[in-house]
PDB file of N, CA and C in Angstrom:
ATOM      1  N   LEU A  85      38.725  -8.924   4.837  1.00 82.00           N
ATOM      2  CA  LEU A  85      37.708  -8.966   3.813  1.00 82.00           C
ATOM      3  C   LEU A  85      38.012 -10.077   2.817  1.00 82.00           C
ATOM      4  N   PRO A  86      36.970 -10.759   2.338  1.00 83.00           N
ATOM      5  CA  PRO A  86      37.180 -11.816   1.360  1.00 83.00           C
ATOM      6  C   PRO A  86      37.672 -11.253   0.022  1.00 83.00           C
ATOM      7  N   LYS A  87      38.496 -12.016  -0.636  1.00 89.00           N
ATOM      8  CA  LYS A  87      39.031 -11.602  -1.930  1.00 89.00           C
ATOM      9  C   LYS A  87      37.969 -11.695  -3.025  1.00 89.00           C
ATOM     10  N   PHE A  88      37.093 -12.698  -2.949  1.00 92.00           N
ATOM     11  CA  PHE A  88      36.071 -12.914  -3.964  1.00 92.00           C
ATOM     12  C   PHE A  88      34.687 -12.623  -3.397  1.00 92.00           C
ATOM     13  N   PRO A  89      33.803 -12.022  -4.214  1.00 94.00           N
ATOM     14  CA  PRO A  89      32.490 -11.622  -3.710  1.00 94.00           C
ATOM     15  C   PRO A  89      31.558 -12.814  -3.494  1.00 94.00           C
ATOM     16  N   SER A  90      30.607 -12.617  -2.624  1.00 94.00           N
ATOM     17  CA  SER A  90      29.573 -13.618  -2.402  1.00 94.00           C
ATOM     18  C   SER A  90      28.355 -13.259  -3.260  1.00 94.00           C
ATOM     19  N   ILE A  91      27.465 -14.232  -3.440  1.00 95.00           N
ATOM     20  CA  ILE A  91      26.207 -13.968  -4.123  1.00 95.00           C
ATOM     21  C   ILE A  91      25.077 -14.421  -3.198  1.00 95.00           C
ATOM     22  N   THR A  92      23.943 -13.769  -3.310  1.00 96.00           N
ATOM     23  CA  THR A  92      22.782 -14.124  -2.494  1.00 96.00           C
ATOM     24  C   THR A  92      21.627 -14.473  -3.412  1.00 96.00           C
ATOM     25  N   ARG A  93      20.960 -15.551  -3.097  1.00 96.00           N
ATOM     26  CA  ARG A  93      19.774 -15.975  -3.827  1.00 96.00           C
ATOM     27  C   ARG A  93      18.648 -16.170  -2.823  1.00 96.00           C
ATOM     28  N   ASP A  94      17.458 -15.761  -3.196  1.00 97.00           N
ATOM     29  CA  ASP A  94      16.289 -15.942  -2.338  1.00 97.00           C
ATOM     30  C   ASP A  94      15.563 -17.216  -2.749  1.00 97.00           C
ATOM     31  N   LEU A  95      15.123 -17.955  -1.760  1.00 96.00           N
ATOM     32  CA  LEU A  95      14.393 -19.194  -1.986  1.00 96.00           C
ATOM     33  C   LEU A  95      13.092 -19.120  -1.203  1.00 96.00           C
ATOM     34  N   ALA A  96      11.963 -19.149  -1.914  1.00 96.00           N
ATOM     35  CA  ALA A  96      10.646 -19.124  -1.262  1.00 96.00           C
ATOM     36  C   ALA A  96      10.016 -20.502  -1.412  1.00 96.00           C
ATOM     37  N   MET A  97       9.407 -20.981  -0.339  1.00 96.00           N
ATOM     38  CA  MET A  97       8.762 -22.291  -0.371  1.00 96.00           C
ATOM     39  C   MET A  97       7.506 -22.267   0.474  1.00 96.00           C
ATOM     40  N   VAL A  98       6.565 -23.106   0.105  1.00 97.00           N
ATOM     41  CA  VAL A  98       5.321 -23.253   0.862  1.00 97.00           C
ATOM     42  C   VAL A  98       5.452 -24.527   1.684  1.00 97.00           C
ATOM     43  N   VAL A  99       5.273 -24.385   2.997  1.00 97.00           N
ATOM     44  CA  VAL A  99       5.421 -25.513   3.922  1.00 97.00           C
ATOM     45  C   VAL A  99       4.225 -25.558   4.867  1.00 97.00           C
ATOM     46  N   GLU A 100       4.099 -26.658   5.573  1.00 97.00           N
ATOM     47  CA  GLU A 100       3.055 -26.781   6.592  1.00 97.00           C
ATOM     48  C   GLU A 100       3.299 -25.751   7.698  1.00 97.00           C
ATOM     49  N   LYS A 101       2.249 -25.273   8.338  1.00 95.00           N
ATOM     50  CA  LYS A 101       2.375 -24.260   9.387  1.00 95.00           C
ATOM     51  C   LYS A 101       3.263 -24.700  10.547  1.00 95.00           C
ATOM     52  N   GLU A 102       3.308 -26.003  10.816  1.00 96.00           N
ATOM     53  CA  GLU A 102       4.060 -26.523  11.954  1.00 96.00           C
ATOM     54  C   GLU A 102       5.578 -26.523  11.725  1.00 96.00           C
ATOM     55  N   VAL A 103       6.016 -26.386  10.475  1.00 96.00           N
ATOM     56  CA  VAL A 103       7.449 -26.403  10.165  1.00 96.00           C
ATOM     57  C   VAL A 103       8.087 -25.131  10.714  1.00 96.00           C
ATOM     58  N   THR A 104       9.173 -25.293  11.472  1.00 94.00           N
ATOM     59  CA  THR A 104       9.858 -24.140  12.067  1.00 94.00           C
ATOM     60  C   THR A 104      11.031 -23.701  11.199  1.00 94.00           C
ATOM     61  N   TYR A 105      11.449 -22.450  11.404  1.00 92.00           N
ATOM     62  CA  TYR A 105      12.627 -21.958  10.697  1.00 92.00           C
ATOM     63  C   TYR A 105      13.845 -22.812  11.063  1.00 92.00           C
ATOM     64  N   GLY A 106      13.956 -23.174  12.329  1.00 93.00           N
ATOM     65  CA  GLY A 106      15.090 -23.989  12.776  1.00 93.00           C
ATOM     66  C   GLY A 106      15.187 -25.311  12.031  1.00 93.00           C
ATOM     67  N   SER A 107      14.044 -25.952  11.782  1.00 95.00           N
ATOM     68  CA  SER A 107      14.074 -27.225  11.068  1.00 95.00           C
ATOM     69  C   SER A 107      14.458 -27.022   9.598  1.00 95.00           C
ATOM     70  N   LEU A 108      14.011 -25.912   9.001  1.00 94.00           N
ATOM     71  CA  LEU A 108      14.398 -25.619   7.615  1.00 94.00           C
ATOM     72  C   LEU A 108      15.901 -25.351   7.523  1.00 94.00           C
ATOM     73  N   GLU A 109      16.415 -24.560   8.461  1.00 92.00           N
ATOM     74  CA  GLU A 109      17.853 -24.259   8.466  1.00 92.00           C
ATOM     75  C   GLU A 109      18.667 -25.532   8.683  1.00 92.00           C
ATOM     76  N   LYS A 110      18.202 -26.399   9.556  1.00 94.00           N
ATOM     77  CA  LYS A 110      18.896 -27.661   9.826  1.00 94.00           C
ATOM     78  C   LYS A 110      18.953 -28.530   8.569  1.00 94.00           C
ATOM     79  N   GLU A 111      17.837 -28.626   7.845  1.00 94.00           N
ATOM     80  CA  GLU A 111      17.801 -29.429   6.619  1.00 94.00           C
ATOM     81  C   GLU A 111      18.701 -28.837   5.537  1.00 94.00           C
ATOM     82  N   MET A 112      18.701 -27.512   5.403  1.00 92.00           N
ATOM     83  CA  MET A 112      19.561 -26.865   4.403  1.00 92.00           C
ATOM     84  C   MET A 112      21.038 -27.093   4.747  1.00 92.00           C
ATOM     85  N   SER A 113      21.379 -26.999   6.006  1.00 91.00           N
ATOM     86  CA  SER A 113      22.761 -27.222   6.434  1.00 91.00           C
ATOM     87  C   SER A 113      23.173 -28.680   6.277  1.00 91.00           C
ATOM     88  N   ALA A 114      22.221 -29.589   6.440  1.00 94.00           N
ATOM     89  CA  ALA A 114      22.516 -31.023   6.327  1.00 94.00           C
ATOM     90  C   ALA A 114      22.913 -31.405   4.909  1.00 94.00           C
ATOM     91  N   ALA A 115      22.554 -30.586   3.936  1.00 92.00           N
ATOM     92  CA  ALA A 115      22.921 -30.867   2.545  1.00 92.00           C
ATOM     93  C   ALA A 115      24.431 -30.755   2.340  1.00 92.00           C
ATOM     94  N   LYS A 116      25.112 -30.094   3.268  1.00 92.00           N
ATOM     95  CA  LYS A 116      26.570 -29.936   3.246  1.00 92.00           C
ATOM     96  C   LYS A 116      27.083 -29.345   1.925  1.00 92.00           C
ATOM     97  N   GLU A 117      26.380 -28.329   1.448  1.00 94.00           N
ATOM     98  CA  GLU A 117      26.818 -27.603   0.258  1.00 94.00           C
ATOM     99  C   GLU A 117      28.015 -26.740   0.653  1.00 94.00           C
ATOM    100  N   PRO A 118      29.210 -27.011   0.096  1.00 95.00           N
ATOM    101  CA  PRO A 118      30.413 -26.291   0.546  1.00 95.00           C
ATOM    102  C   PRO A 118      30.396 -24.790   0.236  1.00 95.00           C
ATOM    103  N   LEU A 119      29.634 -24.367  -0.763  1.00 95.00           N
ATOM    104  CA  LEU A 119      29.611 -22.948  -1.111  1.00 95.00           C
ATOM    105  C   LEU A 119      28.588 -22.154  -0.308  1.00 95.00           C
ATOM    106  N   LEU A 120      27.679 -22.837   0.376  1.00 95.00           N
ATOM    107  CA  LEU A 120      26.654 -22.161   1.174  1.00 95.00           C
ATOM    108  C   LEU A 120      27.277 -21.646   2.471  1.00 95.00           C
ATOM    109  N   LYS A 121      27.326 -20.332   2.596  1.00 95.00           N
ATOM    110  CA  LYS A 121      27.984 -19.717   3.751  1.00 95.00           C
ATOM    111  C   LYS A 121      27.014 -19.204   4.806  1.00 95.00           C
ATOM    112  N   ASN A 122      25.792 -18.851   4.384  1.00 95.00           N
ATOM    113  CA  ASN A 122      24.870 -18.258   5.342  1.00 95.00           C
ATOM    114  C   ASN A 122      23.424 -18.471   4.893  1.00 95.00           C
ATOM    115  N   ILE A 123      22.535 -18.673   5.861  1.00 95.00           N
ATOM    116  CA  ILE A 123      21.097 -18.783   5.619  1.00 95.00           C
ATOM    117  C   ILE A 123      20.416 -17.738   6.491  1.00 95.00           C
ATOM    118  N   THR A 124      19.611 -16.891   5.870  1.00 95.00           N
ATOM    119  CA  THR A 124      18.957 -15.805   6.588  1.00 95.00           C
ATOM    120  C   THR A 124      17.447 -15.866   6.362  1.00 95.00           C
ATOM    121  N   PRO A 125      16.653 -15.835   7.428  1.00 95.00           N
ATOM    122  CA  PRO A 125      15.204 -15.771   7.222  1.00 95.00           C
ATOM    123  C   PRO A 125      14.816 -14.376   6.718  1.00 95.00           C
ATOM    124  N   LEU A 126      14.048 -14.320   5.634  1.00 96.00           N
ATOM    125  CA  LEU A 126      13.651 -13.034   5.073  1.00 96.00           C
ATOM    126  C   LEU A 126      12.180 -12.716   5.304  1.00 96.00           C
ATOM    127  N   ASP A 127      11.304 -13.729   5.147  1.00 96.00           N
ATOM    128  CA  ASP A 127       9.887 -13.443   5.241  1.00 96.00           C
ATOM    129  C   ASP A 127       9.110 -14.713   5.558  1.00 96.00           C
ATOM    130  N   ILE A 128       8.051 -14.548   6.322  1.00 95.00           N
ATOM    131  CA  ILE A 128       7.083 -15.622   6.564  1.00 95.00           C
ATOM    132  C   ILE A 128       5.713 -15.033   6.293  1.00 95.00           C
ATOM    133  N   PHE A 129       4.965 -15.678   5.409  1.00 96.00           N
ATOM    134  CA  PHE A 129       3.635 -15.213   5.072  1.00 96.00           C
ATOM    135  C   PHE A 129       2.629 -16.324   5.311  1.00 96.00           C
ATOM    136  N   SER A 130       1.557 -16.000   6.004  1.00 95.00           N
ATOM    137  CA  SER A 130       0.449 -16.943   6.169  1.00 95.00           C
ATOM    138  C   SER A 130      -0.841 -16.172   5.981  1.00 95.00           C
ATOM    139  N   ASP A 131      -1.877 -16.873   5.547  1.00 94.00           N
ATOM    140  CA  ASP A 131      -3.162 -16.240   5.292  1.00 94.00           C
ATOM    141  C   ASP A 131      -4.242 -17.035   6.015  1.00 94.00           C
ATOM    142  N   PRO A 132      -4.668 -16.578   7.192  1.00 93.00           N
ATOM    143  CA  PRO A 132      -5.674 -17.305   7.958  1.00 93.00           C
ATOM    144  C   PRO A 132      -7.011 -17.463   7.219  1.00 93.00           C
ATOM    145  N   THR A 133      -7.286 -16.570   6.259  1.00 94.00           N
ATOM    146  CA  THR A 133      -8.538 -16.675   5.513  1.00 94.00           C
ATOM    147  C   THR A 133      -8.466 -17.759   4.440  1.00 94.00           C
ATOM    148  N   GLY A 134      -7.261 -18.141   4.032  1.00 92.00           N
ATOM    149  CA  GLY A 134      -7.096 -19.161   3.006  1.00 92.00           C
ATOM    150  C   GLY A 134      -7.298 -18.652   1.596  1.00 92.00           C
ATOM    151  N   GLU A 135      -7.372 -17.339   1.409  1.00 93.00           N
ATOM    152  CA  GLU A 135      -7.574 -16.772   0.075  1.00 93.00           C
ATOM    153  C   GLU A 135      -6.332 -16.850  -0.806  1.00 93.00           C
ATOM    154  N   LYS A 136      -5.183 -16.496  -0.252  1.00 94.00           N
ATOM    155  CA  LYS A 136      -3.951 -16.436  -1.050  1.00 94.00           C
ATOM    156  C   LYS A 136      -3.106 -17.694  -0.913  1.00 94.00           C
ATOM    157  N   ILE A 137      -3.191 -18.339   0.225  1.00 94.00           N
ATOM    158  CA  ILE A 137      -2.461 -19.577   0.481  1.00 94.00           C
ATOM    159  C   ILE A 137      -3.304 -20.373   1.473  1.00 94.00           C
ATOM    160  N   SER A 138      -3.247 -21.659   1.379  1.00 94.00           N
ATOM    161  CA  SER A 138      -4.049 -22.506   2.263  1.00 94.00           C
ATOM    162  C   SER A 138      -3.830 -22.121   3.723  1.00 94.00           C
ATOM    163  N   ALA A 139      -4.890 -22.139   4.504  1.00 94.00           N
ATOM    164  CA  ALA A 139      -4.809 -21.749   5.912  1.00 94.00           C
ATOM    165  C   ALA A 139      -3.916 -22.691   6.716  1.00 94.00           C
ATOM    166  N   GLU A 140      -3.678 -23.901   6.227  1.00 95.00           N
ATOM    167  CA  GLU A 140      -2.827 -24.866   6.924  1.00 95.00           C
ATOM    168  C   GLU A 140      -1.352 -24.733   6.535  1.00 95.00           C
ATOM    169  N   LYS A 141      -1.042 -23.813   5.629  1.00 96.00           N
ATOM    170  CA  LYS A 141       0.329 -23.669   5.140  1.00 96.00           C
ATOM    171  C   LYS A 141       0.833 -22.244   5.344  1.00 96.00           C
ATOM    172  N   LYS A 142       2.138 -22.083   5.136  1.00 97.00           N
ATOM    173  CA  LYS A 142       2.753 -20.755   5.171  1.00 97.00           C
ATOM    174  C   LYS A 142       3.850 -20.709   4.115  1.00 97.00           C
ATOM    175  N   SER A 143       4.172 -19.516   3.680  1.00 97.00           N
ATOM    176  CA  SER A 143       5.254 -19.312   2.729  1.00 97.00           C
ATOM    177  C   SER A 143       6.455 -18.771   3.503  1.00 97.00           C
ATOM    178  N   VAL A 144       7.594 -19.403   3.314  1.00 96.00           N
ATOM    179  CA  VAL A 144       8.825 -18.994   4.002  1.00 96.00           C
ATOM    180  C   VAL A 144       9.851 -18.625   2.937  1.00 96.00           C
ATOM    181  N   THR A 145      10.463 -17.459   3.072  1.00 96.00           N
ATOM    182  CA  THR A 145      11.509 -17.030   2.149  1.00 96.00           C
ATOM    183  C   THR A 145      12.832 -16.957   2.902  1.00 96.00           C
ATOM    184  N   LEU A 146      13.841 -17.624   2.346  1.00 96.00           N
ATOM    185  CA  LEU A 146      15.174 -17.652   2.932  1.00 96.00           C
ATOM    186  C   LEU A 146      16.156 -16.977   1.986  1.00 96.00           C
ATOM    187  N   GLY A 147      17.112 -16.272   2.537  1.00 96.00           N
ATOM    188  CA  GLY A 147      18.213 -15.713   1.764  1.00 96.00           C
ATOM    189  C   GLY A 147      19.411 -16.641   1.908  1.00 96.00           C
ATOM    190  N   LEU A 148      19.916 -17.138   0.794  1.00 96.00           N
ATOM    191  CA  LEU A 148      21.060 -18.061   0.807  1.00 96.00           C
ATOM    192  C   LEU A 148      22.275 -17.334   0.249  1.00 96.00           C
ATOM    193  N   THR A 149      23.356 -17.315   1.001  1.00 96.00           N
ATOM    194  CA  THR A 149      24.584 -16.664   0.575  1.00 96.00           C
ATOM    195  C   THR A 149      25.612 -17.727   0.218  1.00 96.00           C
ATOM    196  N   PHE A 150      26.143 -17.623  -1.004  1.00 96.00           N
ATOM    197  CA  PHE A 150      27.149 -18.565  -1.498  1.00 96.00           C
ATOM    198  C   PHE A 150      28.448 -17.817  -1.755  1.00 96.00           C
ATOM    199  N   GLN A 151      29.566 -18.500  -1.492  1.00 96.00           N
ATOM    200  CA  GLN A 151      30.864 -17.887  -1.745  1.00 96.00           C
ATOM    201  C   GLN A 151      31.913 -18.974  -1.884  1.00 96.00           C
ATOM    202  N   HIS A 152      32.808 -18.769  -2.842  1.00 94.00           N
ATOM    203  CA  HIS A 152      33.943 -19.676  -3.032  1.00 94.00           C
ATOM    204  C   HIS A 152      35.193 -18.933  -2.573  1.00 94.00           C
ATOM    205  N   GLU A 153      36.078 -19.640  -1.928  1.00 90.00           N
ATOM    206  CA  GLU A 153      37.284 -19.000  -1.371  1.00 90.00           C
ATOM    207  C   GLU A 153      38.323 -18.678  -2.437  1.00 90.00           C
ATOM    208  N   ASP A 154      38.302 -19.412  -3.584  1.00 92.00           N
ATOM    209  CA  ASP A 154      39.382 -19.299  -4.562  1.00 92.00           C
ATOM    210  C   ASP A 154      38.976 -18.739  -5.908  1.00 92.00           C
ATOM    211  N   ARG A 155      37.699 -18.457  -6.121  1.00 94.00           N
ATOM    212  CA  ARG A 155      37.284 -17.956  -7.420  1.00 94.00           C
ATOM    213  C   ARG A 155      35.930 -17.241  -7.312  1.00 94.00           C
ATOM    214  N   THR A 156      35.592 -16.540  -8.388  1.00 92.00           N
ATOM    215  CA  THR A 156      34.297 -15.876  -8.492  1.00 92.00           C
ATOM    216  C   THR A 156      33.262 -16.880  -8.959  1.00 92.00           C
ATOM    217  N   LEU A 157      32.067 -16.806  -8.417  1.00 89.00           N
ATOM    218  CA  LEU A 157      30.986 -17.695  -8.856  1.00 89.00           C
ATOM    219  C   LEU A 157      30.301 -17.107 -10.072  1.00 89.00           C
ATOM    220  N   THR A 158      29.818 -17.965 -10.945  1.00 80.00           N
ATOM    221  CA  THR A 158      29.090 -17.489 -12.134  1.00 80.00           C
ATOM    222  C   THR A 158      27.662 -17.961 -12.070  1.00 80.00           C
TER     223      THR A 158
END
């Protein structure tokens, strides 16, 4: 078990319908953030009627887990 706790933050974004989860995860990983330990897909929302969000877009929510090996994050 890790000595120091991790924290999770949710990130929601509106993207084009053609954008895949794999491409989002690849871009997030490419940032090479050393504290980012895990990316989890939480939700995908689209509205074909276009009432709540444009019909050409979707909302994607990711769970980002951060953890430092030597200290607690603030």
